Coordinates of C-alpha atoms and ligand atoms in Angstrom, one line a residue:
M23 CA 0.0 0.0 0.0
A24 CA 1.4 3.4 -0.9
E25 CA 2.3 5.8 1.9
M26 CA -0.3 8.3 0.7
D27 CA -3.0 5.8 1.0
V28 CA -2.1 4.9 4.5
D29 CA -2.1 8.6 5.4
A30 CA -5.5 9.1 3.8
L31 CA -6.9 6.0 5.5
H32 CA -5.6 7.2 8.8
Q33 CA -7.2 10.6 8.4
H34 CA -10.4 9.0 7.3
F35 CA -10.3 6.8 10.5
R36 CA -9.6 9.9 12.7
S37 CA -12.6 11.7 11.2
I38 CA -14.8 8.7 12.0
M39 CA -13.6 8.7 15.5
A40 CA -14.3 12.4 15.8
S41 CA -17.8 12.3 14.5
V42 CA -19.3 8.8 15.2
P43 CA -22.5 9.5 17.1
D44 CA -22.3 6.5 19.5
A45 CA -19.4 6.1 21.8
M46 CA -16.9 3.8 19.9
V47 CA -14.0 2.0 21.3
V48 CA -11.6 -0.4 19.4
I49 CA -9.5 -3.0 21.2
N50 CA -7.1 -5.6 20.1
E51 CA -7.1 -9.3 21.1
T52 CA -5.1 -8.5 24.3
G53 CA -7.9 -6.2 25.4
A54 CA -5.8 -3.0 24.9
I55 CA -7.6 0.0 23.6
T56 CA -6.4 1.1 20.2
A57 CA -8.9 3.8 19.4
F58 CA -11.3 5.9 21.5
S59 CA -13.9 8.2 19.8
N60 CA -14.7 11.7 20.9
T61 CA -18.1 10.6 22.2
S62 CA -16.4 8.0 24.3
S63 CA -14.4 10.7 25.9
T64 CA -17.5 12.7 26.7
L65 CA -19.3 9.6 28.0
F66 CA -16.5 8.2 30.2
G67 CA -14.6 11.3 31.1
Y68 CA -11.2 10.0 29.9
S69 CA -9.2 11.7 27.1
E70 CA -8.0 9.5 24.3
D71 CA -4.4 9.8 25.5
E72 CA -5.3 8.5 29.0
V73 CA -6.8 5.2 27.7
L74 CA -4.8 4.3 24.5
G75 CA -2.9 1.1 25.3
Q76 CA -4.8 0.5 28.5
N77 CA -7.0 -2.6 29.1
V78 CA -10.6 -1.9 28.2
S79 CA -11.7 -3.4 31.5
L80 CA -11.0 0.1 32.9
L81 CA -14.4 1.1 31.5
M82 CA -16.2 -1.8 33.0
A83 CA -17.8 -2.7 36.3
G84 CA -18.5 -5.8 38.4
K85 CA -17.5 -9.2 37.2
D86 CA -17.0 -8.0 33.6
R87 CA -14.2 -5.8 34.9
A88 CA -12.5 -8.8 36.5
N89 CA -13.1 -11.3 33.8
H90 CA -12.9 -9.5 30.5
D91 CA -9.5 -10.9 29.5
T92 CA -10.9 -14.4 30.0
Y93 CA -13.9 -13.6 27.9
I94 CA -11.6 -12.6 25.0
S95 CA -9.3 -15.6 25.3
R96 CA -12.2 -18.0 25.6
Y97 CA -13.7 -16.5 22.4
L98 CA -10.4 -16.8 20.5
Q99 CA -10.2 -20.4 21.6
T100 CA -13.7 -21.6 21.0
G101 CA -15.1 -19.1 18.5
I102 CA -18.4 -19.2 20.5
R103 CA -20.1 -15.8 20.4
K104 CA -21.6 -14.6 23.7
I105 CA -21.9 -10.9 22.9
I106 CA -20.3 -10.2 19.5
G107 CA -23.1 -9.4 17.0
I108 CA -25.7 -9.9 19.7
G109 CA -25.4 -6.9 22.0
R110 CA -26.6 -6.5 25.5
T111 CA -27.2 -4.0 28.3
V112 CA -24.2 -3.8 30.7
T113 CA -22.9 -1.5 33.4
A114 CA -20.1 0.9 32.5
R115 CA -17.8 2.9 34.7
R116 CA -16.7 6.5 34.3
K117 CA -13.3 7.9 35.2
D118 CA -14.8 9.3 38.4
G119 CA -15.9 5.8 39.4
T120 CA -19.7 6.4 38.8
L121 CA -21.5 3.5 37.1
F122 CA -24.1 3.8 34.4
P123 CA -26.1 1.5 32.1
I124 CA -25.2 1.2 28.5
D125 CA -26.4 -0.6 25.5
L126 CA -23.3 -2.4 24.1
K127 CA -22.8 -3.8 20.6
I128 CA -19.6 -5.4 19.5
G129 CA -18.3 -6.1 16.0
E130 CA -15.1 -7.9 15.1
A131 CA -12.6 -7.7 12.2
K132 CA -9.8 -10.1 11.4
I133 CA -6.8 -8.5 9.9
G134 CA -4.2 -11.1 8.9
E135 CA -3.7 -13.2 12.0
H136 CA -5.0 -10.5 14.3
Y137 CA -8.4 -9.6 15.6
L138 CA -9.8 -6.1 16.3
F139 CA -13.0 -5.7 18.3
T140 CA -15.1 -2.6 18.0
A141 CA -17.6 -1.7 20.7
F142 CA -20.5 0.8 20.1
M143 CA -22.0 2.1 23.3
R144 CA -25.2 4.1 24.0
D145 CA -25.9 5.7 27.3
L146 CA -29.1 4.4 28.8
T147 CA -29.2 6.7 31.9
E148 CA -31.9 9.0 30.6
Q149 CA -34.0 6.1 29.3
R150 CA -33.7 4.4 32.7
R151 CA -34.6 7.6 34.5
N152 CA -37.7 7.9 32.4
E153 CA -38.7 4.4 33.1
T154 CA -38.3 4.9 36.8
R155 CA -40.3 8.1 36.7
M156 CA -43.1 6.4 34.8
K157 CA -43.1 3.5 37.3
A158 CA -43.4 5.9 40.2
L159 CA -46.2 7.8 38.5
Q160 CA -48.0 4.6 37.7
A161 CA -47.7 3.5 41.3
E162 CA -49.2 6.7 42.5
L163 CA -52.0 6.3 40.1
V164 CA -52.8 2.8 41.3
H165 CA -55.2 3.8 44.0
F166 CA -57.2 5.8 41.5
S167 CA -57.4 3.1 38.9
R168 CA -58.3 0.7 41.7
L169 CA -61.2 3.0 42.6
S170 CA -62.3 3.3 39.0
S171 CA -62.3 -0.4 38.7
V172 CA -66.0 -1.0 38.7
G173 CA -66.1 -4.1 40.9
T174 CA -64.2 -2.7 43.8
M175 CA -66.0 0.6 43.8
A176 CA -69.4 -1.1 43.5
S177 CA -68.8 -3.5 46.3
A178 CA -67.2 -1.0 48.6
L179 CA -70.2 1.4 48.2
A180 CA -72.8 -1.4 48.5
H181 CA -71.2 -2.7 51.6
E182 CA -70.8 0.7 53.3
L183 CA -74.2 2.0 52.4
N184 CA -76.2 -1.1 53.0
Q185 CA -76.2 -1.0 56.7
P186 CA -77.5 2.6 57.3
L187 CA -80.1 2.2 54.5
T188 CA -81.4 -1.1 56.0
V189 CA -81.8 0.7 59.4
V190 CA -83.6 3.6 57.7
T191 CA -86.0 1.2 56.0
N192 CA -86.7 -0.6 59.2
Y193 CA -87.5 2.5 61.2
L194 CA -89.7 4.0 58.4
E195 CA -91.7 0.8 58.1
A196 CA -92.2 0.7 61.9
A197 CA -93.3 4.3 61.8
R198 CA -95.8 3.6 59.0
D199 CA -97.2 0.6 60.9
L200 CA -97.6 2.6 64.1
L201 CA -99.6 5.2 62.2
D202 CA -102.4 2.6 62.0
A203 CA -103.3 3.3 65.7
P204 CA -101.9 6.8 66.3
D205 CA -102.3 7.1 70.1
E206 CA -100.0 9.1 72.3
E207 CA -97.6 6.3 72.9
A208 CA -97.4 5.4 69.2
M209 CA -96.7 9.1 68.3
K210 CA -93.8 9.1 70.7
M211 CA -92.4 5.9 69.2
I212 CA -92.9 7.3 65.7
Q213 CA -91.0 10.4 66.6
E214 CA -88.2 8.3 68.0
A215 CA -88.2 6.1 64.8
L216 CA -88.0 9.1 62.5
N217 CA -85.2 10.5 64.6
E218 CA -83.2 7.3 64.2
A219 CA -84.0 7.2 60.5
A220 CA -82.8 10.7 60.1
K221 CA -79.6 10.0 62.0
Q222 CA -78.9 7.0 59.8
S223 CA -79.5 8.9 56.6
V224 CA -77.0 11.5 57.7
R225 CA -74.6 8.7 58.3
A226 CA -75.1 7.4 54.7
G227 CA -74.4 10.9 53.5
Q228 CA -71.2 11.0 55.5
I229 CA -70.1 7.7 53.9
V230 CA -70.6 9.1 50.5
R231 CA -68.7 12.3 51.4
K232 CA -65.9 10.3 52.9
L233 CA -65.7 8.3 49.8
R234 CA -65.6 11.4 47.6
D235 CA -62.9 12.9 49.9
Y236 CA -60.9 9.7 49.6
V237 CA -61.2 9.7 45.8
S238 CA -60.1 13.2 45.6
R239 CA -57.5 12.5 48.4
G240 CA -59.0 14.9 50.9
E241 CA -56.7 17.9 51.3
V242 CA -55.5 19.1 47.9
D243 CA -51.7 19.3 47.9
K244 CA -51.3 22.2 45.4
R245 CA -48.0 23.3 44.1
P246 CA -46.8 25.3 41.1
T247 CA -46.5 22.8 38.3
E248 CA -45.4 22.9 34.6
L249 CA -48.4 22.1 32.4
V250 CA -46.7 20.5 29.4
P251 CA -44.9 17.6 31.3
L252 CA -48.0 17.1 33.5
I253 CA -50.1 16.5 30.4
S254 CA -47.6 14.6 28.3
D255 CA -47.0 12.2 31.2
A256 CA -50.7 11.6 31.6
I257 CA -51.0 10.9 27.8
E258 CA -48.1 8.5 28.0
L259 CA -49.9 6.6 30.8
V260 CA -53.1 6.3 28.8
Q261 CA -51.1 5.2 25.7
T262 CA -49.3 2.5 27.8
E263 CA -52.7 1.3 29.0
M264 CA -54.7 1.4 25.8
G265 CA -52.0 1.0 23.1
E266 CA -50.1 3.8 21.4
G267 CA -51.6 3.2 18.0
V268 CA -55.3 3.4 18.9
C269 CA -55.6 7.1 18.6
R270 CA -53.7 10.2 17.3
I271 CA -53.2 12.5 20.2
S272 CA -51.8 15.9 19.6
I273 CA -50.7 18.4 22.3
S274 CA -50.4 22.0 21.3
I275 CA -49.5 24.2 24.2
A276 CA -47.6 27.4 23.9
E277 CA -44.2 27.3 25.6
D278 CA -44.9 30.4 27.6
I279 CA -48.1 29.0 29.1
P280 CA -47.9 29.9 32.8
D281 CA -47.5 27.2 35.5
V282 CA -50.6 26.0 37.3
L283 CA -51.3 25.6 41.0
V284 CA -52.3 21.9 41.3
D285 CA -51.9 18.5 42.8
P286 CA -50.3 17.0 39.7
I287 CA -51.4 13.5 40.3
Q288 CA -55.0 14.5 40.7
I289 CA -55.1 16.7 37.6
Q290 CA -53.4 13.9 35.6
Q291 CA -56.2 11.7 36.8
V292 CA -58.7 14.1 35.3
V293 CA -56.8 14.2 32.0
I294 CA -56.5 10.4 31.9
N295 CA -60.2 10.0 32.6
I296 CA -61.3 12.4 29.9
V297 CA -58.8 11.0 27.3
R298 CA -59.7 7.4 28.1
N299 CA -63.4 8.2 27.8
A300 CA -62.8 9.9 24.4
I301 CA -60.8 6.9 23.1
E302 CA -63.6 4.6 24.2
A303 CA -66.2 6.8 22.6
M304 CA -64.3 6.7 19.3
K305 CA -63.9 2.9 19.1
D306 CA -66.0 2.9 15.9
T307 CA -64.6 6.2 14.6
D308 CA -62.3 5.6 11.6
D309 CA -59.9 8.4 12.3
C310 CA -59.6 8.6 16.1
G311 CA -58.1 11.9 17.0
I312 CA -57.7 13.9 20.2
K313 CA -56.4 17.5 20.4
L314 CA -55.2 18.9 23.7
S315 CA -54.6 22.6 24.1
A316 CA -54.3 25.2 26.8
S317 CA -54.8 29.0 27.1
V318 CA -54.9 31.7 29.7
V319 CA -58.3 33.0 30.6
G320 CA -58.8 36.2 32.5
E321 CA -56.2 37.3 35.0
D322 CA -55.5 34.1 36.9
M323 CA -56.9 31.0 35.3
V324 CA -55.6 28.6 32.7
M325 CA -58.1 26.6 30.6
I326 CA -57.3 23.1 29.3
S327 CA -59.3 21.8 26.3
I328 CA -59.5 18.2 25.3
E329 CA -61.4 17.7 22.0
D330 CA -62.2 14.5 20.1
N331 CA -63.8 13.8 16.8
G332 CA -66.1 11.1 18.1
P333 CA -69.9 10.7 18.0
G334 CA -70.6 13.4 20.7
I335 CA -72.3 12.9 24.0
D336 CA -75.3 10.7 24.1
R337 CA -78.6 12.7 24.8
D338 CA -79.6 10.3 27.6
V339 CA -76.5 11.2 29.7
A340 CA -75.9 14.8 28.5
D341 CA -77.8 16.5 31.3
Q342 CA -76.4 14.3 34.1
L343 CA -72.9 13.9 32.6
F344 CA -71.0 14.9 35.8
K345 CA -73.4 13.1 38.2
P346 CA -72.6 9.6 39.4
Q347 CA -74.3 6.9 37.4
A348 CA -74.5 8.8 34.1
S349 CA -73.1 6.1 31.8
T350 CA -73.8 4.6 28.4
K351 CA -71.3 1.8 29.0
S352 CA -72.5 -1.7 30.0
T353 CA -69.8 -1.9 32.6
G354 CA -69.6 1.8 33.4
M355 CA -70.6 3.2 36.8
G356 CA -70.6 6.8 35.5
L357 CA -68.2 7.8 38.3
G358 CA -65.3 9.0 36.2
L359 CA -66.6 12.4 35.3
S360 CA -68.2 13.0 38.7
I361 CA -64.7 12.4 40.3
C362 CA -63.2 14.7 37.7
K363 CA -65.6 17.4 38.7
T364 CA -64.9 16.9 42.4
I365 CA -61.1 17.2 41.7
V366 CA -61.3 20.2 39.5
E367 CA -63.7 22.1 41.9
A368 CA -61.5 21.2 44.8
H369 CA -58.8 23.0 42.8
G370 CA -60.9 26.1 42.4
G371 CA -61.7 25.4 38.8
T372 CA -64.8 24.5 36.7
I373 CA -65.3 21.8 34.2
E374 CA -67.8 21.4 31.3
A375 CA -68.4 19.5 28.1
V376 CA -69.4 21.2 24.9
S377 CA -70.0 20.0 21.4
A378 CA -66.9 20.3 19.2
A379 CA -67.1 21.9 15.8
G380 CA -66.7 18.6 13.9
G381 CA -69.5 16.8 15.9
G382 CA -67.2 15.4 18.6
T383 CA -66.9 16.4 22.2
R384 CA -64.8 19.0 23.8
F385 CA -64.1 18.9 27.6
V386 CA -62.8 22.1 29.0
F387 CA -61.7 22.7 32.6
T388 CA -59.9 25.6 34.3
L389 CA -57.1 25.6 36.8
E390 CA -55.6 28.4 38.9
R391 CA -52.5 29.9 37.5
A392 CA -49.4 29.8 39.8
E393 CA -47.9 33.1 41.0
G394 CA -44.3 33.6 40.2
T395 CA -42.1 30.8 38.9
H396 CA -41.9 27.2 39.9
D397 CA -38.7 25.4 41.0
R398 CA -37.3 23.9 37.9
D399 CA -35.5 20.6 38.6
Ligands
LIG23 P1 -68.1 5.8 32.7 O1 -66.9 5.9 31.9 O2 -68.1 4.8 33.8 O3 -69.4 5.6 31.8 P2 -67.9 8.6 33.1 O4 -68.5 9.5 34.1 O5 -66.4 8.7 32.9 O6 -68.3 7.2 33.5 O7 -68.6 8.9 31.7 C1 -70.0 9.0 31.6 C2 -70.5 8.9 30.3 O8 -70.2 10.1 29.5 C3 -69.9 7.8 29.4 O9 -70.6 6.6 29.7 C4 -70.2 8.3 28.0 O10 -71.5 8.0 27.6 C5 -70.1 9.8 28.1 N1 -68.9 10.3 27.6 C6 -67.8 10.7 28.3 N2 -66.8 11.2 27.5 C7 -67.3 11.1 26.2 C8 -66.8 11.5 24.9 N3 -65.6 12.0 24.8 N4 -67.6 11.3 23.9 C9 -68.8 10.8 24.0 N5 -69.4 10.4 25.2 C10 -68.6 10.6 26.3

């Protein structure tokens, strides 16, 4: 090979190492590093000079760090591929000793009698962080989904309410029978029976209230919250649950939309409920689409709008939409929107449903705008 060509090749190789988007490390069959891309330097915190000639186990953690030389020699002896061409997630180690997950792919090249192994690495830290965040969110939402699961809600309500209602019935029936011969003593007993019945119906009312408080988690823990992440996390959860492809969901919210003063989990529950309802309503709609937007209204409120292109609200439930039991679904308890209303009102906002221009439904609710700025983390 002419000298010029070697130079040109060398330069070409250097330009690859400078610009390859994944971190790329080349080693020889003794495990010594022979090339280290710029992105590898950024990822691991070592300069190329620091690592050239060093054993690649420097970048590894745990048992890989101790056994890497054995992995190479075993492969050279047996030819059995455990990772080459397969790829896997492993833990890597930065210069400062911190560990982080990477997606590792290895290719090999045989040049004469010698092997070169090229590793491509992608940092998975951000992906892992997102996964952890989603898991935490999902866990927090579990008690809500548990409540909206029809069976649990129905049996909890039935059980709690049955007792006072039975007592009310017994007292009222007794009072009715006593009216057959309304002498003085009977009147006294009737009065007592009605008193007891009234007490028990107050108790039934308290149970309902307690349940509503529980559903909306009693005290609202409001804090200044960025709207866009709040909404996109909620959408991601719905898509995880219902499948990403079922519906086109677009979010158009101006970047300068002010923060809102909310308990994020509760407001996400509202968004999830409305979006889930919309997707269910559009199960026979060819082009399922949902548009989310937000705007400032007046001095201190922000309005969120969730519009679908479904069939619109059924006339039978339209008047009672936000009341418990308004449902057109065979398994629905009609609690979702009444819970949404409780949550939005506990936040000082209002919620309503209007017809959308294209015949679908548009839910709009308002939230208080947060004063000042939130703590960005
Ligand atoms: P459930 O989902 O248990 O029926 P909800 O209170 O969440 O209870 O919803 C009540 C009813 O409102 C639904 O059964 C449905 O008929 C109607 N509804 C809600 N959202 C929509 C929508 N986007 N399009 C059409 N109908 C809707």
